[in-house]
Tab-separated table of C-alpha atoms in Angstrom:
chain	number	residue	atom	x	y	z
A	1	MET	CA	-23.166	134.687	-33.934
A	2	ALA	CA	-26.809	135.077	-34.888
A	3	ARG	CA	-28.182	131.968	-36.531
A	4	ASP	CA	-30.417	133.852	-38.952
A	5	THR	CA	-27.466	135.675	-40.530
A	6	GLY	CA	-24.153	134.163	-39.478
A	7	THR	CA	-24.843	130.470	-39.824
A	8	GLU	CA	-26.751	130.809	-43.067
A	9	ALA	CA	-24.193	133.191	-44.576
A	10	LEU	CA	-21.374	130.812	-43.722
A	11	ALA	CA	-23.305	127.912	-45.210
A	12	ARG	CA	-23.738	129.869	-48.432
A	13	LEU	CA	-19.964	130.056	-48.851
A	14	ALA	CA	-20.054	126.361	-49.723
A	15	ASP	CA	-22.478	127.169	-52.556
A	16	GLU	CA	-20.100	129.567	-54.302
A	17	ARG	CA	-18.982	128.335	-57.725
A	18	VAL	CA	-15.326	127.602	-58.375
A	19	ASP	CA	-13.994	129.495	-61.400
A	20	HIS	CA	-11.179	131.670	-62.737
A	21	ARG	CA	-11.366	134.082	-59.755
A	22	PHE	CA	-9.564	131.673	-57.468
A	23	LYS	CA	-5.837	131.105	-57.959
A	24	GLY	CA	-4.354	127.644	-57.791
A	25	LEU	CA	-7.575	125.643	-57.866
A	26	PRO	CA	-7.976	122.757	-60.329
A	27	PRO	CA	-9.145	123.975	-63.756
A	28	ASP	CA	-11.368	120.925	-64.094
A	29	ALA	CA	-13.236	122.005	-60.950
A	30	ASP	CA	-14.795	124.966	-62.762
A	31	GLY	CA	-18.531	124.982	-62.125
A	32	LEU	CA	-18.399	122.875	-58.993
A	33	THR	CA	-19.449	124.508	-55.768
A	34	VAL	CA	-16.806	124.974	-53.086
A	35	GLY	CA	-18.684	122.393	-51.011
A	36	GLU	CA	-18.683	119.867	-53.835
A	37	LEU	CA	-14.957	120.361	-54.413
A	38	ALA	CA	-14.223	119.987	-50.701
A	39	ALA	CA	-16.245	116.773	-50.616
A	40	GLN	CA	-13.970	115.300	-53.293
A	41	ARG	CA	-11.042	115.542	-50.834
A	42	ARG	CA	-8.564	116.034	-53.641
A	43	ASN	CA	-4.861	115.875	-52.973
A	44	LEU	CA	-2.991	119.163	-53.155
A	45	PHE	CA	-0.168	117.564	-55.141
A	46	THR	CA	-1.990	115.103	-57.387
A	47	GLY	CA	-5.529	116.468	-57.583
A	48	GLY	CA	-5.085	119.001	-60.364
A	49	PHE	CA	-4.140	122.076	-58.344
A	50	THR	CA	-1.989	124.525	-60.311
A	51	THR	CA	0.998	126.479	-59.083
A	52	PRO	CA	1.393	128.766	-57.354
A	53	VAL	CA	-0.988	127.615	-54.639
A	54	LEU	CA	-1.142	128.648	-50.996
A	55	ALA	CA	-2.272	126.052	-48.463
A	56	LEU	CA	-3.127	126.134	-44.784
A	57	SER	CA	-2.225	123.154	-42.627
A	58	ALA	CA	-5.406	121.692	-41.131
A	59	GLU	CA	-3.552	120.272	-38.139
A	60	ARG	CA	-1.517	123.387	-37.386
A	61	LEU	CA	-4.491	125.677	-37.749
A	62	GLU	CA	-6.418	123.624	-35.203
A	63	HIS	CA	-3.393	123.519	-32.893
A	64	ASN	CA	-3.042	127.302	-32.910
A	65	LEU	CA	-6.739	127.903	-32.299
A	66	ALA	CA	-6.703	125.525	-29.340
A	67	LEU	CA	-3.477	126.889	-27.883
A	68	MET	CA	-4.642	130.516	-27.702
A	69	GLU	CA	-8.015	129.472	-26.324
A	70	THR	CA	-6.188	127.684	-23.517
A	71	TYR	CA	-3.740	130.553	-23.006
A	72	ALA	CA	-6.461	133.191	-22.672
A	73	ALA	CA	-8.493	131.052	-20.276
A	74	ARG	CA	-5.446	130.248	-18.148
A	75	HIS	CA	-4.689	133.939	-17.692
A	76	GLY	CA	-8.248	135.129	-17.167
A	77	LEU	CA	-8.298	137.101	-20.412
A	78	ALA	CA	-11.212	137.720	-22.721
A	79	PHE	CA	-10.060	137.308	-26.313
A	80	ALA	CA	-11.029	139.361	-29.361
A	81	PRO	CA	-8.495	138.262	-31.993
A	82	HIS	CA	-7.761	140.821	-34.679
A	83	GLY	CA	-9.768	139.786	-37.710
A	84	LYS	CA	-7.840	141.983	-40.150
A	85	THR	CA	-5.219	139.222	-40.154
A	86	SER	CA	-7.356	136.762	-42.091
A	87	MET	CA	-10.625	138.538	-42.998
A	88	ALA	CA	-12.003	135.015	-43.157
A	89	PRO	CA	-15.466	134.619	-41.583
A	90	GLN	CA	-14.987	130.842	-41.353
A	91	LEU	CA	-11.982	131.482	-39.121
A	92	PHE	CA	-13.907	134.122	-37.150
A	93	ARG	CA	-16.496	131.425	-36.427
A	94	ARG	CA	-13.858	128.937	-35.320
A	95	GLN	CA	-12.221	131.554	-33.088
A	96	ILE	CA	-15.544	132.370	-31.444
A	97	GLU	CA	-16.324	128.683	-31.027
A	98	ARG	CA	-12.930	128.475	-29.299
A	99	GLY	CA	-14.106	130.955	-26.677
A	100	ALA	CA	-13.350	134.333	-28.249
A	101	TRP	CA	-15.418	137.204	-26.812
A	102	GLY	CA	-15.668	138.748	-30.262
A	103	ILE	CA	-13.531	139.958	-33.146
A	104	THR	CA	-11.259	143.005	-33.326
A	105	LEU	CA	-11.277	144.944	-36.604
A	106	ALA	CA	-9.665	148.100	-37.967
A	107	VAL	CA	-11.891	149.798	-40.570
A	108	PRO	CA	-15.615	150.013	-41.390
A	109	HIS	CA	-15.493	147.630	-44.352
A	110	GLN	CA	-14.162	144.902	-42.078
A	111	VAL	CA	-17.025	145.505	-39.650
A	112	ARG	CA	-19.493	145.123	-42.514
A	113	VAL	CA	-17.954	141.759	-43.399
A	114	ALA	CA	-18.124	140.607	-39.783
A	115	ARG	CA	-21.738	141.674	-39.439
A	116	ALA	CA	-22.693	140.005	-42.727
A	117	PHE	CA	-21.517	136.753	-41.170
A	118	GLY	CA	-23.219	137.295	-37.831
A	119	VAL	CA	-20.433	138.481	-35.525
A	120	ARG	CA	-22.175	139.891	-32.437
A	121	ARG	CA	-19.258	141.637	-30.710
A	122	VAL	CA	-16.779	143.904	-32.478
A	123	PHE	CA	-13.899	145.898	-31.047
A	124	LEU	CA	-12.736	148.528	-33.564
A	125	ALA	CA	-9.107	149.364	-32.811
A	126	ASN	CA	-9.359	152.777	-34.417
A	127	GLU	CA	-11.104	156.094	-33.953
A	128	LEU	CA	-14.120	156.181	-36.257
A	129	VAL	CA	-15.040	159.580	-37.738
A	130	ASP	CA	-16.426	158.608	-41.158
A	131	PRO	CA	-20.044	159.897	-41.187
A	132	ALA	CA	-21.426	157.192	-43.486
A	133	ALA	CA	-19.796	154.428	-41.447
A	134	LEU	CA	-20.989	155.925	-38.163
A	135	ARG	CA	-24.558	156.132	-39.437
A	136	TRP	CA	-24.420	152.513	-40.593
A	137	ILE	CA	-23.005	151.239	-37.291
A	138	SER	CA	-25.556	153.273	-35.335
A	139	ALA	CA	-28.329	151.708	-37.424
A	140	GLU	CA	-26.881	148.245	-36.722
A	141	LEU	CA	-26.900	148.968	-32.989
A	142	ASP	CA	-30.452	150.288	-33.077
A	143	ALA	CA	-31.686	147.293	-35.075
A	144	ASP	CA	-29.940	144.585	-33.042
A	145	PRO	CA	-29.994	144.844	-29.232
A	146	GLY	CA	-27.535	141.933	-29.094
A	147	PHE	CA	-24.848	143.721	-31.105
A	148	ARG	CA	-21.952	145.064	-28.996
A	149	PHE	CA	-19.586	147.555	-30.626
A	150	VAL	CA	-16.646	149.332	-28.983
A	151	CYS	CA	-14.185	151.688	-30.668
A	152	TYR	CA	-11.298	154.009	-29.840
A	153	VAL	CA	-11.446	157.730	-29.265
A	154	ASP	CA	-8.159	159.629	-29.202
A	155	SER	CA	-9.066	163.306	-29.606
A	156	ALA	CA	-11.662	165.857	-28.581
A	157	ARG	CA	-12.069	166.683	-32.278
A	158	GLY	CA	-12.865	163.054	-33.018
A	159	VAL	CA	-15.459	163.050	-30.247
A	160	GLU	CA	-16.992	166.214	-31.706
A	161	LEU	CA	-17.255	164.680	-35.183
A	162	MET	CA	-18.749	161.448	-33.852
A	163	ASP	CA	-21.279	163.290	-31.716
A	164	ALA	CA	-22.445	165.440	-34.632
A	165	VAL	CA	-23.287	162.359	-36.713
A	166	LEU	CA	-24.817	160.247	-33.956
A	167	ARG	CA	-27.371	162.688	-32.555
A	168	GLY	CA	-30.771	161.069	-32.592
A	169	ALA	CA	-29.443	157.516	-32.253
A	170	THR	CA	-31.342	155.208	-29.925
A	171	ARG	CA	-28.233	153.623	-28.394
A	172	PRO	CA	-25.030	155.398	-27.422
A	173	LEU	CA	-21.806	154.268	-29.050
A	174	ASP	CA	-19.378	152.624	-26.602
A	175	VAL	CA	-15.858	154.062	-26.725
A	176	VAL	CA	-12.523	153.558	-24.992
A	177	VAL	CA	-9.853	156.230	-24.718
A	178	GLU	CA	-6.734	155.106	-26.548
A	179	LEU	CA	-3.494	155.769	-24.684
A	180	ALA	CA	-0.579	156.171	-27.087
A	181	ALA	CA	2.368	153.864	-26.608
A	182	GLY	CA	4.771	156.794	-26.447
A	183	GLU	CA	5.957	159.902	-28.222
A	184	GLY	CA	6.277	159.257	-31.936
A	185	ALA	CA	4.179	156.102	-31.692
A	186	ARG	CA	1.160	155.523	-33.881
A	187	THR	CA	-2.300	156.714	-32.787
A	188	GLY	CA	-3.557	157.501	-29.296
A	189	VAL	CA	-3.580	160.269	-26.730
A	190	ARG	CA	-0.058	161.190	-25.684
A	191	SER	CA	-0.544	161.981	-21.979
A	192	GLU	CA	-2.829	161.065	-19.100
A	193	ALA	CA	-3.965	164.694	-18.799
A	194	GLU	CA	-5.011	164.689	-22.444
A	195	CYS	CA	-6.772	161.344	-21.889
A	196	ALA	CA	-8.833	162.999	-19.172
A	197	ALA	CA	-9.721	165.837	-21.540
A	198	VAL	CA	-10.915	163.365	-24.164
A	199	ALA	CA	-12.928	161.521	-21.498
A	200	ASP	CA	-14.498	164.850	-20.491
A	201	ALA	CA	-15.456	165.452	-24.112
A	202	VAL	CA	-17.136	162.034	-24.248
A	203	ALA	CA	-19.029	162.720	-21.027
A	204	ALA	CA	-20.356	165.986	-22.467
A	205	THR	CA	-22.137	164.121	-25.280
A	206	GLY	CA	-25.323	162.142	-25.155
A	207	THR	CA	-24.251	159.947	-28.038
A	208	LEU	CA	-21.077	158.311	-26.711
A	209	ARG	CA	-20.497	156.203	-23.592
A	210	LEU	CA	-17.033	155.809	-22.090
A	211	VAL	CA	-16.538	152.130	-21.203
A	212	GLY	CA	-12.785	151.828	-20.681
A	213	VAL	CA	-9.258	152.398	-21.931
A	214	ALA	CA	-7.106	150.655	-24.507
A	215	GLY	CA	-3.928	150.812	-26.534
A	216	TYR	CA	-1.363	148.821	-28.481
A	217	GLU	CA	1.865	147.910	-26.731
A	218	GLY	CA	3.454	146.839	-30.008
A	219	GLU	CA	4.089	150.522	-30.734
A	220	VAL	CA	6.161	151.151	-27.596
A	221	PRO	CA	9.359	152.830	-28.859
A	222	GLN	CA	12.427	150.584	-28.578
A	223	ALA	CA	10.194	147.902	-27.128
A	224	ASP	CA	11.692	145.501	-24.626
A	225	PRO	CA	10.063	143.668	-21.697
A	226	GLU	CA	10.717	146.499	-19.228
A	227	ARG	CA	9.398	149.277	-21.479
A	228	VAL	CA	6.340	147.270	-22.505
A	229	HIS	CA	5.483	146.373	-18.902
A	230	THR	CA	5.910	150.029	-17.888
A	231	TRP	CA	3.521	151.242	-20.574
A	232	LEU	CA	0.943	148.557	-19.767
A	233	ARG	CA	1.032	149.644	-16.123
A	234	ARG	CA	0.313	153.201	-17.287
A	235	LEU	CA	-2.728	151.876	-19.117
A	236	VAL	CA	-3.974	150.014	-16.061
A	237	ALA	CA	-3.332	153.047	-13.841
A	238	LEU	CA	-5.336	155.192	-16.259
A	239	ALA	CA	-8.304	152.834	-15.942
A	240	ALA	CA	-8.043	152.937	-12.157
A	241	GLU	CA	-7.826	156.744	-12.151
A	242	PHE	CA	-10.837	157.081	-14.423
A	243	ASP	CA	-12.786	154.709	-12.183
A	244	LYS	CA	-11.802	156.630	-9.055
A	245	ALA	CA	-13.010	159.823	-10.712
A	246	GLY	CA	-16.416	158.247	-11.356
A	247	ARG	CA	-16.068	158.163	-15.123
A	248	PHE	CA	-17.446	154.617	-15.358
A	249	THR	CA	-20.565	155.082	-13.214
A	250	GLY	CA	-23.465	152.968	-14.395
A	251	LEU	CA	-21.428	150.390	-16.297
A	252	GLU	CA	-21.703	146.640	-15.807
A	253	GLU	CA	-18.028	146.178	-16.761
A	254	ILE	CA	-14.960	148.252	-17.546
A	255	VAL	CA	-12.989	147.419	-20.697
A	256	VAL	CA	-9.185	147.392	-20.506
A	257	SER	CA	-7.684	146.218	-23.756
A	258	ALA	CA	-4.273	145.693	-25.348
A	259	GLY	CA	-2.374	142.914	-27.016
A	260	GLY	CA	-0.734	142.351	-30.355
A	261	SER	CA	1.053	139.141	-31.272
A	262	ALA	CA	4.516	140.000	-29.942
A	263	TRP	CA	3.896	140.918	-26.275
A	264	PHE	CA	0.762	139.145	-25.092
A	265	ASP	CA	2.766	137.561	-22.269
A	266	ALA	CA	3.413	141.067	-20.906
A	267	VAL	CA	-0.293	141.865	-21.269
A	268	ALA	CA	-1.143	138.725	-19.275
A	269	ASP	CA	1.388	139.689	-16.589
A	270	VAL	CA	0.159	143.249	-16.110
A	271	PHE	CA	-3.553	142.584	-16.538
A	272	ALA	CA	-3.239	140.052	-13.726
A	273	GLU	CA	-2.266	143.028	-11.543
A	274	ILE	CA	-5.398	145.084	-12.302
A	275	PRO	CA	-6.785	146.146	-8.937
A	276	GLU	CA	-10.394	145.686	-7.941
A	277	LEU	CA	-12.420	148.464	-9.535
A	278	SER	CA	-16.014	149.552	-8.980
A	279	VAL	CA	-17.307	146.892	-11.397
A	280	PRO	CA	-15.713	143.829	-13.021
A	281	VAL	CA	-13.024	144.402	-15.666
A	282	LEU	CA	-13.153	142.884	-19.148
A	283	LYS	CA	-9.458	142.191	-19.778
A	284	LEU	CA	-9.522	142.102	-23.549
A	285	LEU	CA	-6.599	140.643	-25.512
A	286	ARG	CA	-6.551	141.316	-29.279
A	287	SER	CA	-3.705	139.189	-30.750
A	288	GLY	CA	-4.562	138.037	-34.277
A	289	ALA	CA	-1.525	136.665	-36.129
A	290	TYR	CA	-1.544	133.472	-34.058
A	291	VAL	CA	-4.206	131.876	-36.236
A	292	SER	CA	-1.687	130.961	-38.935
A	293	HIS	CA	1.502	132.141	-37.208
A	294	ASP	CA	4.451	132.307	-39.643
A	295	ASP	CA	7.976	131.184	-40.448
A	296	GLY	CA	9.681	134.551	-40.000
A	297	HIS	CA	8.648	137.692	-38.148
A	298	TYR	CA	6.281	136.127	-35.608
A	299	ARG	CA	8.345	132.962	-35.253
A	300	ARG	CA	11.081	135.277	-33.947
A	301	LEU	CA	8.850	137.541	-31.864
A	302	THR	CA	6.251	135.192	-30.400
A	303	PRO	CA	6.025	135.400	-26.615
A	304	PHE	CA	6.035	131.609	-26.465
A	305	THR	CA	9.819	131.810	-26.937
A	306	ARG	CA	9.902	133.559	-23.539
A	307	VAL	CA	7.367	131.224	-21.896
A	308	PRO	CA	7.994	127.859	-23.614
A	309	GLU	CA	6.245	126.012	-20.810
A	310	GLU	CA	2.948	127.475	-22.118
A	311	GLY	CA	3.275	125.797	-25.525
A	312	ALA	CA	4.285	126.871	-29.011
A	313	LEU	CA	2.450	128.154	-32.055
A	314	GLU	CA	3.065	126.406	-35.366
A	315	PRO	CA	3.389	128.068	-38.792
A	316	ALA	CA	0.383	126.926	-40.807
A	317	PHE	CA	1.022	128.478	-44.236
A	318	ARG	CA	3.013	126.958	-47.071
A	319	LEU	CA	3.194	128.433	-50.564
A	320	TRP	CA	3.872	125.904	-53.295
A	321	ALA	CA	5.411	127.043	-56.585
A	322	GLN	CA	7.035	125.258	-59.489
A	323	VAL	CA	10.548	125.573	-60.852
A	324	VAL	CA	10.157	127.091	-64.320
A	325	SER	CA	13.784	127.984	-65.058
A	326	ARG	CA	17.198	126.647	-64.022
A	327	PRO	CA	19.523	128.861	-66.050
A	328	SER	CA	22.711	128.081	-64.130
A	329	ALA	CA	24.116	125.889	-61.380
A	330	ASP	CA	23.638	128.608	-58.789
A	331	GLN	CA	20.306	130.060	-59.874
A	332	ALA	CA	16.700	128.981	-60.390
A	333	PHE	CA	13.274	130.594	-60.657
A	334	VAL	CA	9.850	129.511	-59.464
A	335	ASN	CA	6.486	130.857	-60.608
A	336	ALA	CA	5.407	132.704	-57.446
A	337	GLY	CA	6.240	136.306	-56.673
A	338	LYS	CA	4.987	139.483	-55.028
A	339	ARG	CA	1.420	138.802	-56.162
A	340	ASP	CA	1.418	135.518	-54.254
A	341	ALA	CA	3.764	135.797	-51.260
A	342	ALA	CA	4.041	138.136	-48.284
A	343	HIS	CA	7.237	140.145	-48.638
A	344	ASP	CA	6.819	143.265	-46.485
A	345	LEU	CA	8.813	141.866	-43.555
A	346	ASP	CA	10.878	138.954	-44.935
A	347	LEU	CA	11.294	137.076	-48.167
A	348	PRO	CA	9.788	133.575	-48.315
A	349	PHE	CA	11.815	130.685	-46.918
A	350	ALA	CA	12.563	127.647	-49.093
A	351	GLN	CA	11.551	124.600	-47.050
A	352	ALA	CA	10.715	121.554	-49.145
A	353	VAL	CA	11.125	120.151	-52.650
A	354	ARG	CA	8.670	117.669	-54.214
A	355	ARG	CA	9.493	115.460	-57.208
A	356	ASP	CA	7.695	112.327	-58.354
A	357	GLY	CA	5.643	112.138	-55.156
A	358	THR	CA	8.655	112.390	-52.846
A	359	GLU	CA	9.264	115.337	-50.537
A	360	ARG	CA	12.658	116.307	-49.124
A	361	PRO	CA	14.179	119.356	-47.391
A	362	ALA	CA	15.136	122.286	-49.637
A	363	THR	CA	18.817	121.916	-48.797
A	364	GLY	CA	21.056	124.560	-50.324
A	365	ILE	CA	18.165	126.639	-51.673
A	366	SER	CA	17.336	130.197	-50.600
A	367	VAL	CA	15.016	132.907	-51.899
A	368	THR	CA	16.976	136.060	-52.706
A	369	GLY	CA	14.342	138.243	-54.346
A	370	LEU	CA	10.847	138.517	-55.770
A	371	SER	CA	9.538	139.839	-59.046
A	372	ASP	CA	5.821	140.199	-59.663
A	373	GLN	CA	5.412	136.542	-60.651
A	374	HIS	CA	8.816	134.959	-59.980
A	375	ALA	CA	10.903	134.141	-56.948
A	376	TRP	CA	14.671	134.295	-57.454
A	377	LEU	CA	16.493	131.329	-55.947
A	378	ARG	CA	20.147	130.894	-55.069
A	379	THR	CA	21.192	127.245	-55.236
A	380	GLY	CA	24.348	125.841	-53.684
A	381	PRO	CA	26.300	122.741	-54.788
A	382	GLU	CA	24.199	120.526	-52.519
A	383	ALA	CA	20.894	121.681	-54.039
A	384	ASP	CA	19.013	119.036	-56.014
A	385	LEU	CA	16.540	121.081	-58.043
A	386	GLU	CA	15.157	120.624	-61.553
A	387	VAL	CA	12.648	122.361	-63.785
A	388	GLY	CA	9.217	120.972	-62.897
A	389	ASP	CA	9.962	120.415	-59.188
A	390	TRP	CA	7.536	121.887	-56.665
A	391	LEU	CA	9.107	124.160	-54.036
A	392	GLY	CA	7.313	124.654	-50.723
A	393	MET	CA	8.017	127.996	-49.059
A	394	GLY	CA	7.277	129.349	-45.605
A	395	LEU	CA	6.050	132.930	-45.315
A	396	SER	CA	6.533	135.849	-42.956
A	397	HIS	CA	3.649	138.055	-41.772
A	398	PRO	CA	0.195	136.446	-41.820
A	399	CYS	CA	-1.588	139.746	-42.481
A	400	THR	CA	-0.043	140.103	-45.933
A	401	SER	CA	-0.286	136.400	-46.746
A	402	PHE	CA	-4.046	136.005	-46.405
A	403	ASP	CA	-4.810	139.121	-48.423
A	404	LYS	CA	-3.318	137.779	-51.676
A	405	TRP	CA	-5.644	134.771	-51.818
A	406	GLN	CA	-9.448	134.714	-52.020
A	407	LEU	CA	-9.922	130.968	-51.535
A	408	ILE	CA	-7.289	129.001	-49.641
A	409	PRO	CA	-7.157	125.185	-49.526
A	410	VAL	CA	-6.874	123.660	-46.057
A	411	ALA	CA	-4.759	120.527	-46.397
A	412	GLU	CA	-3.987	117.676	-44.029
A	413	ALA	CA	-0.417	116.469	-43.624
A	414	ASP	CA	-0.723	113.967	-46.486
A	415	GLY	CA	-1.993	116.665	-48.853
A	416	THR	CA	-5.708	115.838	-48.624
A	417	VAL	CA	-7.643	119.093	-49.007
A	418	VAL	CA	-10.500	119.053	-46.517
A	419	ASP	CA	-11.794	122.623	-46.672
A	420	TYR	CA	-11.424	126.001	-48.376
A	421	VAL	CA	-11.168	129.304	-46.508
A	422	ARG	CA	-12.770	132.332	-48.200
A	423	THR	CA	-11.274	135.768	-47.508
A	424	PHE	CA	-12.889	139.216	-47.903
A	425	PHE	CA	-10.343	142.011	-48.279
């Protein structure tokens, strides 16, 4: 990250004033800067925070950052974690400090955020055909020789549109051909022959430079280890075929990229098999959900369940809400709902109850539904739950947890809030 933009922009986040924009923060903190509030080291449970409030575990966040740094290094992978998960420049900085090559993003707005906070390497996992965005990125490349930007191409038409906008640019735009994960999958070129046609279209321009191949194995239809490994070997074979055909002449490195959060063990396996090509290969992994992990979808799917000897990610989010209604012995309601909790993959998971400074497991309590601002709870005979209790809930899907909160307290195990993470969605 460039010191003149990234470091100073991050420092300015601490100067932002706390006010009504930020859910869950103490009302009596209005007017303080974020840095001043952090310096007070208030307690999440006794320091005036209001419910609902989402917190990140300081210890688990650090654990996850360290674990994936170690994993990528062990397997010889460069790492560009997907920033759309958090859209939090403070976390981008920590990921890069933990050895990340750069940050993966999905749309132009996200690239603008990353650049505003000094990110020097961006992998855009999408074809980019928006003229205004292309002109802006081209200007960024021309103005900053240290800025590296790579994006997908997946059609000759896309190449044509990009070329029309970029004529006259000083630097070519680096692109990788995206190989689709299969028929009916998301984006990407469906066959190797079509990939070659797209590569030919790139070569015919003076504005684009083909630097590799990429794709997303998470879209493999009916994904299982065998199917995912087979597709990844197709991707590697495509890189080798392009290299043999001289499509990468003049490069210092060839980019081969894949890797969501469910199959990065397969990516590590197959990328270890990449044969020697004409120049070194940048084996770029893009997994992003690891940073907070979760208590549902990714807890079930994480590759660390298949390779437990490599460690384990830890869910770092907990959403705290307060019981506001206990209308019957088998029902209760807390004051957090769809506006506060991820719910696209799983409902939240009741985990802990706090009363009078004591925390205990949420025995006999389950979340059965969400309204806009309420969670519906089913309570069994063993449930000890009263109006006023705080209920801590685990969440599923990091990408739709971060985006509901603009300023997220980072709390140590005893509740001491040591930092605040600002998001930009």
